[in-house]
Coordinates of C-alpha atoms and ligand atoms in Angstrom, one line a residue:
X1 CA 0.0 0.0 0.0
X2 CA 1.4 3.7 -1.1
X3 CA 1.7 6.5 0.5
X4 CA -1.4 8.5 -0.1
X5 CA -2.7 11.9 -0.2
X6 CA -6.7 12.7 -0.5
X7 CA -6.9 16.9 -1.0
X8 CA -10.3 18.2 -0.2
X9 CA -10.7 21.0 -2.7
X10 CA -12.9 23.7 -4.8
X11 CA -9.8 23.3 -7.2
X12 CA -9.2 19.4 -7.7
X13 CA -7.4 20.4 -11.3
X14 CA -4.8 21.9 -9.3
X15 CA -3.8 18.8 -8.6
X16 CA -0.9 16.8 -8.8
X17 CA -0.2 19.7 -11.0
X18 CA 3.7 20.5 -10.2
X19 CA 4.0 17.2 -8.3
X20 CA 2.9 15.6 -11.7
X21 CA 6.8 16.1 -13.1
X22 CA 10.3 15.7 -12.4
X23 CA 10.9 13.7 -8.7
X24 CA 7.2 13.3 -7.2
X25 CA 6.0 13.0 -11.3
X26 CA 8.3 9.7 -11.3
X27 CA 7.6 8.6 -7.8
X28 CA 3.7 8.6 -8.9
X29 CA 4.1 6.5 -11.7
X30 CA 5.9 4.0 -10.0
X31 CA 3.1 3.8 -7.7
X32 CA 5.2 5.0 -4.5
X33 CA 2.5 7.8 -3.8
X34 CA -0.9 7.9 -4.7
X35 CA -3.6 10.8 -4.6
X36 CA -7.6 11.2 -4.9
X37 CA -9.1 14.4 -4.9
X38 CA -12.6 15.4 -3.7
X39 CA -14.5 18.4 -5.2
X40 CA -16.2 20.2 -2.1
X41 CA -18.4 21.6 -4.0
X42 CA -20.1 18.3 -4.9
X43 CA -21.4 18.0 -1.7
X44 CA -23.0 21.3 -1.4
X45 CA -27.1 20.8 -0.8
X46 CA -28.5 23.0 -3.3
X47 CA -29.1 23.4 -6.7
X48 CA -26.8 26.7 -7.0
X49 CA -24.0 24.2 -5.6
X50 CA -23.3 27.0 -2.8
X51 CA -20.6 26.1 -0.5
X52 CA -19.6 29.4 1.4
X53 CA -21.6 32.0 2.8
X54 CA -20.9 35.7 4.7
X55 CA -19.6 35.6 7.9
X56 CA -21.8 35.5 11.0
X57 CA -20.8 39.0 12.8
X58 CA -20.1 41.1 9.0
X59 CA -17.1 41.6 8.0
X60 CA -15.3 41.3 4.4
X61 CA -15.5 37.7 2.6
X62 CA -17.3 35.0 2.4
X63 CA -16.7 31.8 4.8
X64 CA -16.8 27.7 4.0
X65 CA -19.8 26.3 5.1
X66 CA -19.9 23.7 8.1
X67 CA -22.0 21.5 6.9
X68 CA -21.0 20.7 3.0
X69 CA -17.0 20.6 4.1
X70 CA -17.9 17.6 6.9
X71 CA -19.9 16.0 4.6
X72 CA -17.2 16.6 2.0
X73 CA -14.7 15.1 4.8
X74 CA -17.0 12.5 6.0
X75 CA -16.6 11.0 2.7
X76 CA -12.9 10.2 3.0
X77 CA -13.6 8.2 6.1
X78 CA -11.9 7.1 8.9
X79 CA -8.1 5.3 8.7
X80 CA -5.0 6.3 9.9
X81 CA -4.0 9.4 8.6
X82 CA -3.7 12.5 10.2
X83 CA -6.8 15.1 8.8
X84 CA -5.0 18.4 8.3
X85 CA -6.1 21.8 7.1
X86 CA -3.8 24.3 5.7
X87 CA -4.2 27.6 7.7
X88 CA -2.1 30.8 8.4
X89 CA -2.8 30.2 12.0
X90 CA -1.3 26.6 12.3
X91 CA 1.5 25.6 14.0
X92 CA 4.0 26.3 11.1
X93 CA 5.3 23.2 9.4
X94 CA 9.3 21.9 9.8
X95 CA 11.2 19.6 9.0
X96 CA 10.3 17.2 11.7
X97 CA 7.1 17.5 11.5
X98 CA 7.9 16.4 7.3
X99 CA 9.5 13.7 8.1
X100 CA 6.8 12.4 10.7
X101 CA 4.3 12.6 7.7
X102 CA 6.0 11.1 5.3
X103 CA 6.5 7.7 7.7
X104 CA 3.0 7.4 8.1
X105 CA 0.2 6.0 5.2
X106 CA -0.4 9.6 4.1
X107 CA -2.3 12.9 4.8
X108 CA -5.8 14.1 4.4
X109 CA -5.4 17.6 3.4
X110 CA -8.7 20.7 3.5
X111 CA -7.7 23.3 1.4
X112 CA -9.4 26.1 2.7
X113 CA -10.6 29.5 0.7
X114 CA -11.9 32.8 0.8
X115 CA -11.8 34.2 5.0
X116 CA -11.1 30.4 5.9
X117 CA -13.7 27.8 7.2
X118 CA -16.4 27.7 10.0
X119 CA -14.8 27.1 12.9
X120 CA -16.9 24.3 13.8
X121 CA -16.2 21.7 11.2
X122 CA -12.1 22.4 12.9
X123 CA -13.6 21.7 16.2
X124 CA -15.9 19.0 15.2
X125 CA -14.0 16.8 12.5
X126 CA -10.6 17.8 14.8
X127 CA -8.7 19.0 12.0
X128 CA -4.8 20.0 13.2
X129 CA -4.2 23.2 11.5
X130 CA -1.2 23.1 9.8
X131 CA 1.1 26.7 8.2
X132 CA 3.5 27.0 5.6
X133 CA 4.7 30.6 6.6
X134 CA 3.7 34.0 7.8
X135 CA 1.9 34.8 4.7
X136 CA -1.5 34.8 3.1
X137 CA -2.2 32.8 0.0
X138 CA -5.8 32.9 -1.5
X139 CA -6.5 29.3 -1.0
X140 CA -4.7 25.6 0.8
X141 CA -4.0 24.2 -2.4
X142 CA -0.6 25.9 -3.0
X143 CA 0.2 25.0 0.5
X144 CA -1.0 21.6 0.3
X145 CA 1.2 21.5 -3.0
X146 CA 4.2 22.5 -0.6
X147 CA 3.5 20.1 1.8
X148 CA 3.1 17.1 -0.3
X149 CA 6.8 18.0 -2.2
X150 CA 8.1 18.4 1.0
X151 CA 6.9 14.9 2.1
X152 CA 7.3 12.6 -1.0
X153 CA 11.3 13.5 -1.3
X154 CA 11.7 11.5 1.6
X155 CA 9.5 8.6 0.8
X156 CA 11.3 5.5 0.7
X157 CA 13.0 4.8 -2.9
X158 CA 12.0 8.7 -4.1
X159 CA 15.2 10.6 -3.5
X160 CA 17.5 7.2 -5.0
X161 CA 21.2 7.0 -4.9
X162 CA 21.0 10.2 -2.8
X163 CA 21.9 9.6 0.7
X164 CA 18.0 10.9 2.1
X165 CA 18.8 14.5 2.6
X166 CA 20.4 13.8 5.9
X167 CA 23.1 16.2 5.2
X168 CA 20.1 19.3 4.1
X169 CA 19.3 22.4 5.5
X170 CA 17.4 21.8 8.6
X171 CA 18.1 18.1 9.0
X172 CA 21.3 18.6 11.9
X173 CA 19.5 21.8 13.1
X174 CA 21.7 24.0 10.7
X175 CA 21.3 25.3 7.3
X176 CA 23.3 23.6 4.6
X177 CA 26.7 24.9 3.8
X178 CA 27.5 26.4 0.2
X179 CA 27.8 24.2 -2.8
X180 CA 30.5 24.4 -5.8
X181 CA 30.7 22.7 -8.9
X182 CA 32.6 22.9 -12.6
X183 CA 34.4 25.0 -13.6
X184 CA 37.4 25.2 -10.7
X185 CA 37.5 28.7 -11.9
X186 CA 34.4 30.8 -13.1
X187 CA 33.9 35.0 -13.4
X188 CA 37.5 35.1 -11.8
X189 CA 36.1 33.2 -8.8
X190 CA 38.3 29.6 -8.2
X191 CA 36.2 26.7 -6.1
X192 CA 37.6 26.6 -2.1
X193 CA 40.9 24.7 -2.5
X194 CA 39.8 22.6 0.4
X195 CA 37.4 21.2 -1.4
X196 CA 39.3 20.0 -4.4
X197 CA 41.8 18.7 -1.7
X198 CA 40.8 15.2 -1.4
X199 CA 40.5 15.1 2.6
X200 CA 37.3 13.6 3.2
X201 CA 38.0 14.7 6.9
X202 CA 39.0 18.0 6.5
X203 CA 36.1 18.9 3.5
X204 CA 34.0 17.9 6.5
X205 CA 34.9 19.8 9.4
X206 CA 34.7 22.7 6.7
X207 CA 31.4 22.1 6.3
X208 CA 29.8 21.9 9.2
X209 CA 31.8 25.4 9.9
X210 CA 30.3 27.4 7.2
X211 CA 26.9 25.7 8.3
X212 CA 27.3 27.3 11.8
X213 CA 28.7 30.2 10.3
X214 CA 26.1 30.5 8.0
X215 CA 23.0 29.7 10.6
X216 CA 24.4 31.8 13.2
X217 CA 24.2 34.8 10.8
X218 CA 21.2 34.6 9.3
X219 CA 19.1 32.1 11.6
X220 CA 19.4 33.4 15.0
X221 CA 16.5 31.4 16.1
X222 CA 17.8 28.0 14.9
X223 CA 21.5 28.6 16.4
X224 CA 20.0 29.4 19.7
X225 CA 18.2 25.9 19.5
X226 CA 20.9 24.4 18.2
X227 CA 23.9 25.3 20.8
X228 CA 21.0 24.2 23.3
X229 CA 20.6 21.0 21.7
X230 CA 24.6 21.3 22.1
X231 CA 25.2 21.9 25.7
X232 CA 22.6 18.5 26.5
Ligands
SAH1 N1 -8.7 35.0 6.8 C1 -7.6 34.0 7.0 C2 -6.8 33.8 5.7 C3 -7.6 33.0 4.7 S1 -6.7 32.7 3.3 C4 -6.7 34.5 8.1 O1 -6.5 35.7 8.2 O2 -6.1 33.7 8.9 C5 -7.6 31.4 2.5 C6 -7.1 30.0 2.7 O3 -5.8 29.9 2.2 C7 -7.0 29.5 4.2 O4 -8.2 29.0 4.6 C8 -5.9 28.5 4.1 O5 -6.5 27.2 3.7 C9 -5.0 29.0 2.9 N2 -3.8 29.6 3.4 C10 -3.5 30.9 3.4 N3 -2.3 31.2 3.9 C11 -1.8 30.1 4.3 C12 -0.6 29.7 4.9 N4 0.4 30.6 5.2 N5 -0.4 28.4 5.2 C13 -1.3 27.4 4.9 N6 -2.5 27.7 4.3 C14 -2.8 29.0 4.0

């Protein structure tokens, strides 16, 4: 059984747009992820198909209505995987939290729209509200999009010969330190000698240098966490 992703949606063509090529394109047709959509609006109760209405209070925009999104979630069903709905107020997504994801059987992903969704169909169908960063998109299908990259690279058999990302950005608790390829010598600028060196042990210990370097300048909050981690 894959890995799979059910995206509840106004927008199911979105989807696996991007995720459709390259890495996740070739993971999904070797059947190591699979995906089902479900049209929200197809559960809406009348004939105009209406599935949002103004918000109770006044106020700008328009809100998802309670009961077609848990009949549109009811649908999915009950099974192991977590029920999650893309939101500006979740706890923002990490790494970890990735990597907890992809080791499960998949996600069920609400992509909200317009002012967000009644707050009773969070409460009631316990949906963990889940952020991709301290901005406002116009609807949880970019972020769901996001998500789902983030979790099929690490599936198992997805990434390949590469060793699973351990050494990325985020993985030790530091950002990743800089890259250099052909030519040794390009605009004037030659590749650090060390790295051309051949000392496995050397090339390391310069890595994980510029990483601290690098995290300690422009990540103050994950070098605090990480000399923490250190001093345990
Ligand atoms: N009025 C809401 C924003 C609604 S944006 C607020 O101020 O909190 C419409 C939808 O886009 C949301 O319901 C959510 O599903 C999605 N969305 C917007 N920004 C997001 C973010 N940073 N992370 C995840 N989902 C987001």
């Amino acid at each position: 059984m894959s890995w799979r992703a059910t995206i509840l949606t106004l927008y199911p063509d979105m989807f696996p747009g991007p995720l459709g090529q390259s890495l996740s394109g070739r993971a999904f047709e070797q059947g190591r992820w699979a995906l089902d959509t479900v049209n929200i609006r197809s559960f809406a109760h009348d004939r105009h198909h209406t599935v949002d209405d103004t918000p109770a209070g006044g106020g700008p925009g328009m809100v998802l209505k309670p009961d077609v999104l848990a009949d549109a979630i009811d649908s999915v069903g009950t099974d192991n995987r977590p029920r999650l709905l893309l939101s500006p107020r979740g706890r923002p997504l990490d790494q970890a939290r990735v990597r907890e994801l992809a080791s499960g059987d998949g996600v069920v992903l609400v992509c909200g729209r317009f002012e967000g969704v009644d707050q009773r169909v969070i409460d009631g169908r316990q949906l963990e509200e889940v952020s991709i960063g301290d901005y406002i998109l116009s609807g949880g299908e970019m972020a769901s999009l996001v998500l789902l990259d983030a979790c099929i690279r690490l599936l198992p058999g997805v990434m390949g010969a590469q060793a699973s990302g351990e050494d990325e950005s985020f993985e030790s608790g530091l950002l990743e330190y800089p890259h250099y390829t052909r030519p040794a010598v390009w605009e004037g600028k030659a590749i650090p000698d060390i790295l051309t060196s051949g000392h496995h042990g050397k090339i390391a210990e310069w890595r994980k240098s510029e990483a601290r370097t690098l995290t300690a300048e422009r990540r103050p909050d994950l070098w605090n966490a990480y000399c923490a981690e250190e001093q345990d």
